mmCIF file of C-alpha atoms in Angstrom:
data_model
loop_
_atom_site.group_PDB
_atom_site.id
_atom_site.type_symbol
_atom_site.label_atom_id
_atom_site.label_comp_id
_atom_site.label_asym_id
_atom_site.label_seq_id
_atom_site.Cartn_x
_atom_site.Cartn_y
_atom_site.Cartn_z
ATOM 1 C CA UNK A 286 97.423 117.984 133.576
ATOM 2 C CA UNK A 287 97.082 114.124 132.314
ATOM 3 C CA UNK A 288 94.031 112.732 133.683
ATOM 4 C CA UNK A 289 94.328 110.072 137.175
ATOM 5 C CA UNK A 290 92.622 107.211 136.888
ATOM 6 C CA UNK A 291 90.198 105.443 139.881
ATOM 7 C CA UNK A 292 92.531 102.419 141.287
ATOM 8 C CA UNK A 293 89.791 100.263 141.681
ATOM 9 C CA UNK A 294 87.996 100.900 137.985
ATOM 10 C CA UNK A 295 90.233 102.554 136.207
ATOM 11 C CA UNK A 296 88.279 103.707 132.337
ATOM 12 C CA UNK A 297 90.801 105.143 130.442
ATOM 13 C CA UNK A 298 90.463 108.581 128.155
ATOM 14 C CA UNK A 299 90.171 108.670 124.200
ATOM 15 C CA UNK A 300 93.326 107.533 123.147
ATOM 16 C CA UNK A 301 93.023 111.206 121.380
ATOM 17 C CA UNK A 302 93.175 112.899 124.666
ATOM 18 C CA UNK A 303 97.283 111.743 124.509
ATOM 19 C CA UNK A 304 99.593 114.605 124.810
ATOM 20 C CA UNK A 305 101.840 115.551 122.364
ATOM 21 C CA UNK A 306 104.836 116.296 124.196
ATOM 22 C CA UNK A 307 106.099 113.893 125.732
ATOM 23 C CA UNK A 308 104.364 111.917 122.914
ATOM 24 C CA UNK A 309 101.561 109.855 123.531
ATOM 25 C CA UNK A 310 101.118 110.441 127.615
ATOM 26 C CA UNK A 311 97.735 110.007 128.212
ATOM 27 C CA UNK A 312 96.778 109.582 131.798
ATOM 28 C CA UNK A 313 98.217 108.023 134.899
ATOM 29 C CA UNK A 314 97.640 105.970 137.920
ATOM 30 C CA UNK A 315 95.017 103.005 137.949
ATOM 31 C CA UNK A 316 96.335 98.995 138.369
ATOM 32 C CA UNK A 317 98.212 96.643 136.644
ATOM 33 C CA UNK A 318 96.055 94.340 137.003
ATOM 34 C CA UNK A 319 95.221 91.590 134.216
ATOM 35 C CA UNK A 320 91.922 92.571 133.148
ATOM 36 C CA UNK A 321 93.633 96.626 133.405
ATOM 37 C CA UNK A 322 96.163 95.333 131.001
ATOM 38 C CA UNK A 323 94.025 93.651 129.068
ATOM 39 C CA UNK A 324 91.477 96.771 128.069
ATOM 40 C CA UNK A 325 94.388 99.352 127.517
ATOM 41 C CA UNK A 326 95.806 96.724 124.812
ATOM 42 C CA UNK A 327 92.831 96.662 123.263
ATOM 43 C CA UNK A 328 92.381 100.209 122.731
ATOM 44 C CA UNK A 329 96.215 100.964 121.995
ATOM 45 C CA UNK A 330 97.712 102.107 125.402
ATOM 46 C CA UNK A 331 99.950 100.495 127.521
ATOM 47 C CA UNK A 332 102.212 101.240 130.187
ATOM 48 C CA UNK A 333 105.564 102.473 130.501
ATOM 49 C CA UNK A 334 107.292 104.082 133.679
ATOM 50 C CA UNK A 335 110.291 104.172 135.920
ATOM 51 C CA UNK A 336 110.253 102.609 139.370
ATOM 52 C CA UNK A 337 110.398 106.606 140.761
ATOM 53 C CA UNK A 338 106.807 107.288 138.865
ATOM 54 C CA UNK A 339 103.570 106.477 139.626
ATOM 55 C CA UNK A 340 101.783 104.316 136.757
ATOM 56 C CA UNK A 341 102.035 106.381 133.090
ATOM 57 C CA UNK A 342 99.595 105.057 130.192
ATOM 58 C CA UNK A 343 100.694 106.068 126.754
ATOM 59 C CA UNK A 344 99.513 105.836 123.062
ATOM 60 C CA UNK A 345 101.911 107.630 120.661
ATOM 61 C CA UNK A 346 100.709 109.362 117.687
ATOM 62 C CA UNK A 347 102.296 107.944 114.845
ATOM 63 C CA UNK A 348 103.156 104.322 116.453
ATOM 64 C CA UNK A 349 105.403 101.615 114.853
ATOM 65 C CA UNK A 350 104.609 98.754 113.590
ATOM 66 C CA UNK A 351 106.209 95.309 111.796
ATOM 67 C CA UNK A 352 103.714 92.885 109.331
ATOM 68 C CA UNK A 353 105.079 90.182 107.577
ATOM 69 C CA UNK A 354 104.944 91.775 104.395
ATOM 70 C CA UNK A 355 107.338 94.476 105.160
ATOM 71 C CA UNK A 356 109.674 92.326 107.189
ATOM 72 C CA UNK A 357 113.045 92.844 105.609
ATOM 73 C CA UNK A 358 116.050 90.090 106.385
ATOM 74 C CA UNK A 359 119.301 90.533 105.460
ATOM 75 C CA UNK A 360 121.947 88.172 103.805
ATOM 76 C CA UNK A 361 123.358 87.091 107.839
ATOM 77 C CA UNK A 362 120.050 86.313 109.123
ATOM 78 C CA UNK A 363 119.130 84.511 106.286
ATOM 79 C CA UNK A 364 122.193 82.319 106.279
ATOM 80 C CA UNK A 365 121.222 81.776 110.610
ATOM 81 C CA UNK A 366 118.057 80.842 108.984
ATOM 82 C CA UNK A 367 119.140 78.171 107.152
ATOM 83 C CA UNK A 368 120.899 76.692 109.804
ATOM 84 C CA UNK A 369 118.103 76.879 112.346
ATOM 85 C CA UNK A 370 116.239 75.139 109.076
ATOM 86 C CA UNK A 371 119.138 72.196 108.874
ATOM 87 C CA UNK A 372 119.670 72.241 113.132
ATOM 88 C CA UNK A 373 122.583 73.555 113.234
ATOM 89 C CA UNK A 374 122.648 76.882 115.693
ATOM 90 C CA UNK A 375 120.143 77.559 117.891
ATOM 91 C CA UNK A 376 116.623 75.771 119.975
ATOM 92 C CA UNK A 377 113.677 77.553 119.711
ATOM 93 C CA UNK A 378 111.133 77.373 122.621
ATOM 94 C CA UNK A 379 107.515 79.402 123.095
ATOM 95 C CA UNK A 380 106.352 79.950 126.355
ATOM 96 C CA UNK A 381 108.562 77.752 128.428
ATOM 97 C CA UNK A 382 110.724 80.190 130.422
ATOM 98 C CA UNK A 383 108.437 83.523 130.658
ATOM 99 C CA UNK A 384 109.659 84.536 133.747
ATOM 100 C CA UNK A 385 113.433 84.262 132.650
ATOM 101 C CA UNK A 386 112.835 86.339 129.556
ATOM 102 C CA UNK A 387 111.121 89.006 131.022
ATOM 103 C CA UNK A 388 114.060 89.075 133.892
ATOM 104 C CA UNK A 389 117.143 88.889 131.168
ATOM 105 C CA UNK A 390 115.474 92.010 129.392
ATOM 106 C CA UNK A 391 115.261 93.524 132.704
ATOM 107 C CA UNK A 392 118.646 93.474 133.322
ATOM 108 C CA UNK A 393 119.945 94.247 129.841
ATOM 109 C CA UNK A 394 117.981 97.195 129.873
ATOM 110 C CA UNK A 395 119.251 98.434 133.147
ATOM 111 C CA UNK A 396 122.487 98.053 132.125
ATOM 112 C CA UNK A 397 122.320 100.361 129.096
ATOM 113 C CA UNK A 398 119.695 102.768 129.635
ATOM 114 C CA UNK A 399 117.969 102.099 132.913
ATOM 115 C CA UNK A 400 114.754 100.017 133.205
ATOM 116 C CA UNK A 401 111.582 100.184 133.014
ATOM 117 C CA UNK A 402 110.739 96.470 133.694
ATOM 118 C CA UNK A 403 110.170 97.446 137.142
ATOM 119 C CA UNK A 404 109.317 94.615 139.569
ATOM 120 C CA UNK A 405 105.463 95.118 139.601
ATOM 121 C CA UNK A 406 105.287 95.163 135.933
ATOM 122 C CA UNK A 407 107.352 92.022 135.790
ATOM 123 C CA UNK A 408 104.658 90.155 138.295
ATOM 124 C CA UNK A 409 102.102 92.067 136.266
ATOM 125 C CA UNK A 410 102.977 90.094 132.910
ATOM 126 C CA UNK A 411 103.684 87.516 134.509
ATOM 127 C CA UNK A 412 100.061 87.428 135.866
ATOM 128 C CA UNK A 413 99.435 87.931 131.709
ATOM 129 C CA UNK A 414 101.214 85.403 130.969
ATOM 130 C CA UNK A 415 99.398 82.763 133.483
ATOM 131 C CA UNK A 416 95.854 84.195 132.323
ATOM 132 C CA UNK A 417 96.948 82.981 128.224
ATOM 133 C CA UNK A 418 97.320 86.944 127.251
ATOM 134 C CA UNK A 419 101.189 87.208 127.685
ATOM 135 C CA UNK A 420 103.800 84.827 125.560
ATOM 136 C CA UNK A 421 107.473 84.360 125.483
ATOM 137 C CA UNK A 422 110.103 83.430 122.700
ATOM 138 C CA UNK A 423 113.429 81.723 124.069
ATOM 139 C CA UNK A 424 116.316 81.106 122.159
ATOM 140 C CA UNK A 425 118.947 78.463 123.534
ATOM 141 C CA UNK A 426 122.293 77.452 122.798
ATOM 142 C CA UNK A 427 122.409 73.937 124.668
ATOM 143 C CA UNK A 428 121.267 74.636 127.921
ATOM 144 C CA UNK A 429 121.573 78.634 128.344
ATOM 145 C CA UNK A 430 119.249 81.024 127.293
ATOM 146 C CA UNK A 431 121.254 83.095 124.970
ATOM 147 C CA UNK A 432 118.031 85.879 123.837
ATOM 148 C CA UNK A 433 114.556 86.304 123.311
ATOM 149 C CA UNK A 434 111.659 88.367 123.577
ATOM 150 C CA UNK A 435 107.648 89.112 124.824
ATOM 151 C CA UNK A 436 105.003 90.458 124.511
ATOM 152 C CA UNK A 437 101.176 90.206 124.419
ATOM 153 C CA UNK A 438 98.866 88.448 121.802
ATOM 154 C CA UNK A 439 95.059 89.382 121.023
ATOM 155 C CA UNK A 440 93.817 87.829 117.953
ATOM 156 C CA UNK A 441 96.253 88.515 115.212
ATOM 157 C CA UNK A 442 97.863 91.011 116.706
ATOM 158 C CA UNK A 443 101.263 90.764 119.047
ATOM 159 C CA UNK A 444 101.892 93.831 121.056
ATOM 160 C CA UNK A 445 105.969 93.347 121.594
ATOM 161 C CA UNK A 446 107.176 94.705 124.737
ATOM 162 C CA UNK A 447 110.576 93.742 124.834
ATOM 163 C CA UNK A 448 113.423 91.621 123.956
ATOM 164 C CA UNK A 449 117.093 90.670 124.583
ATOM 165 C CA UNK A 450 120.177 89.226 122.862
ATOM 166 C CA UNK A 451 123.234 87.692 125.115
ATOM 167 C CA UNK A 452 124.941 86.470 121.151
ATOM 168 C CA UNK A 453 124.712 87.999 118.175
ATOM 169 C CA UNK A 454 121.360 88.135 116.485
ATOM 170 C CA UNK A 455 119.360 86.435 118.769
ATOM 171 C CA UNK A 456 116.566 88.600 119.433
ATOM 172 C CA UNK A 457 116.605 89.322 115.760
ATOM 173 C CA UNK A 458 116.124 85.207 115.467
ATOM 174 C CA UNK A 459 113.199 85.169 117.552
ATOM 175 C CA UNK A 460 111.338 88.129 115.984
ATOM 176 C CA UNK A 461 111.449 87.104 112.558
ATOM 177 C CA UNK A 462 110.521 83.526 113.525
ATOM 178 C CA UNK A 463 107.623 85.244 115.678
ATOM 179 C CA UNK A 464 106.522 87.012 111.747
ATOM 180 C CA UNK A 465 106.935 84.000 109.706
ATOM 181 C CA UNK A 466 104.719 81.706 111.796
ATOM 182 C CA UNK A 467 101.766 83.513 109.819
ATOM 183 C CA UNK A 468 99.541 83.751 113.237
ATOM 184 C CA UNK A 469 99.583 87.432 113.271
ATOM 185 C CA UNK A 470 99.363 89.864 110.667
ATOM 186 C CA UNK A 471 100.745 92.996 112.999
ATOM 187 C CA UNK A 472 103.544 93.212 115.181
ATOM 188 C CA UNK A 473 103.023 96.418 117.326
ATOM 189 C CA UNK A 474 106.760 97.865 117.961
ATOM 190 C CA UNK A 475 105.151 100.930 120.085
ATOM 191 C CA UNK A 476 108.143 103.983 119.239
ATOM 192 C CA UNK A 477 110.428 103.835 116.808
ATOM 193 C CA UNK A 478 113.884 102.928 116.700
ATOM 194 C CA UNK A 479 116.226 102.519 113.804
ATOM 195 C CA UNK A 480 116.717 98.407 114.811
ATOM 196 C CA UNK A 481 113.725 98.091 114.725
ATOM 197 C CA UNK A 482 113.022 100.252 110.978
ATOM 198 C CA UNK A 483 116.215 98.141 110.010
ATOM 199 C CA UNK A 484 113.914 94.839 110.201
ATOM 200 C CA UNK A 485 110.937 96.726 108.208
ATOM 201 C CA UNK A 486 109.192 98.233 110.592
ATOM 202 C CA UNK A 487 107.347 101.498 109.560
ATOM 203 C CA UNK A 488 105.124 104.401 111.373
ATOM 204 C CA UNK A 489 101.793 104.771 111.034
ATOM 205 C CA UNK A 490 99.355 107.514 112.154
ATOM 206 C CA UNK A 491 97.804 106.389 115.928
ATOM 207 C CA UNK A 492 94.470 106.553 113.797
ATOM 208 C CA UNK A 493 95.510 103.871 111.233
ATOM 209 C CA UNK A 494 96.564 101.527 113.682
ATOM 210 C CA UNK A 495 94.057 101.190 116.077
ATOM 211 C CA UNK A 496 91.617 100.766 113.306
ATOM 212 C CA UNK A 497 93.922 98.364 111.467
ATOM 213 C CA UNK A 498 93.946 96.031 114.736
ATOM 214 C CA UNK A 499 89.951 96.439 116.121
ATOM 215 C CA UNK A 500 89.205 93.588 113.791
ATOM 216 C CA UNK A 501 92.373 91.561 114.512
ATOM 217 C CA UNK A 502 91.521 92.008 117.978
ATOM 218 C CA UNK A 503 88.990 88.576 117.904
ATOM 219 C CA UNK A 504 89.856 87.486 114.751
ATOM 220 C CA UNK A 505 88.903 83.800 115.275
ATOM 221 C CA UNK A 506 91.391 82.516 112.840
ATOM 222 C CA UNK A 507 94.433 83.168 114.834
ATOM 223 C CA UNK A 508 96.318 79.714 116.437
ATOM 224 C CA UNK A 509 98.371 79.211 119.297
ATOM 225 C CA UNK A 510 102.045 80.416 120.070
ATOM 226 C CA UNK A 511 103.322 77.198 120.076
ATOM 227 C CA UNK A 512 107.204 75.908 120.338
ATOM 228 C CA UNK A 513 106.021 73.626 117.431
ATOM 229 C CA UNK A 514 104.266 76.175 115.716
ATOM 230 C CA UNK A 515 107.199 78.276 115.747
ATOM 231 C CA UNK A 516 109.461 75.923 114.377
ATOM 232 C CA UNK A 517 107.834 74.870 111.755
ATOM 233 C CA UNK A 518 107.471 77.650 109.982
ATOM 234 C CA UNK A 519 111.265 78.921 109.780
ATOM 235 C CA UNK A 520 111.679 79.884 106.077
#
């Protein structure tokens, strides 16, 4: 049995407490509410269910992870790098359609494997998203938003929680953009996947990485997620 937490003050277990199989459950129940959200971030949990369950909390044991020195591009995305350099392919936006983002990688997920960016945690990050935690990266050809991706930023650290491609290489775009900006030194990719070890990303023990991000957490050097911070920076 996985521990059920108190609705009202939910204090979550020792991220040790996790169970093995499935990997990383480690309790269930509680809120999604922002300040919830906010503490299970910070100590490496976060939430992850169907619309059938009741709330699940999970840490995996090892967890994934993308930094910018490991970030690996290939020879196409570097060539869609130069033209987003010279203006030639696609607008770049932070944190001006949240709400359309999280909804396009709702859908996209239903349609190939069943969601679960269930309604209540789609008001949920949206609720992150109003209180500064939660941030967006759109990609736009003309007027449409053609991919993208979220996730949540503490410090230097940007806990990725999903993203979304409607062309070619779009969410690819926006997540080595999100890396070359230089504001955060650890994207946290959750479970692995081989897209995701395509771009660089490697597993590390659950250990490792929550000590590698405590002091990231309020690192006081990191800036803003900012349209023009993200375009500047395109290499």
């Amino acid at each position: 049995m996985i521990p059920w937490l108190d609705n009202l003050n939910p204090e979550f277990p020792p991220v040790e407490h996790a169970l093995k199989e499935p990997d990383g459950l480690l309790c269930a129940g509680g809120n999604l509410s922002v300040d919830t959200l906010a503490s299970a971030y910070r100590q490496g949990i976060f939430p992850w269910f169907s619309d059938d369950q009741p709330i699940l909390w999970w840490s995996p044991d090892p967890r994934m992870i993308l930094t910018p020195e490991t970030l690996r591009i290939s020879k196409s995305m570097r060539k869609l790098l130069r033209q987003q350099r010279n203006g030639e392919r696609f607008r770049l936006t932070a944190n001006q359609s949240f709400a359309e983002v999280i909804q396009a990688c709702a859908e996209i997920r239903k349609k190939h494997e069943g969601t679960w960016i269930t309604e209540d945690m789609q008001s949920a990050y949206i609720d992150l998203y109003k209180a500064g935690y939660a941030h967006s990266i759109e990609v736009w050809s003309d007027d449409s938003l053609v991919g993208g991706l979220y996730g949540v930023a503490m410090g230097r650290v940007f806990f990725g929680e999903s993203m979304f491609s409607r062309e070619s290489n779009t969410s690819k775009l926006a997540l080595i953009v999100l890396l070359q900006t230089a504001l955060f030194d650890v994207v946290d990719c959750q479970v692995h996947t081989h897209h995701l070890e395509s771009l660089g990303a490697q597993l590390v023990s659950r250990k490792s990485f929550i000590e590698r991000i405590q002091p990231l957490l309020t690192s006081t050097s990191a800036g803003a997620l900012t349209t023009d911070s993200l375009c500047s920076k395109i290499l």
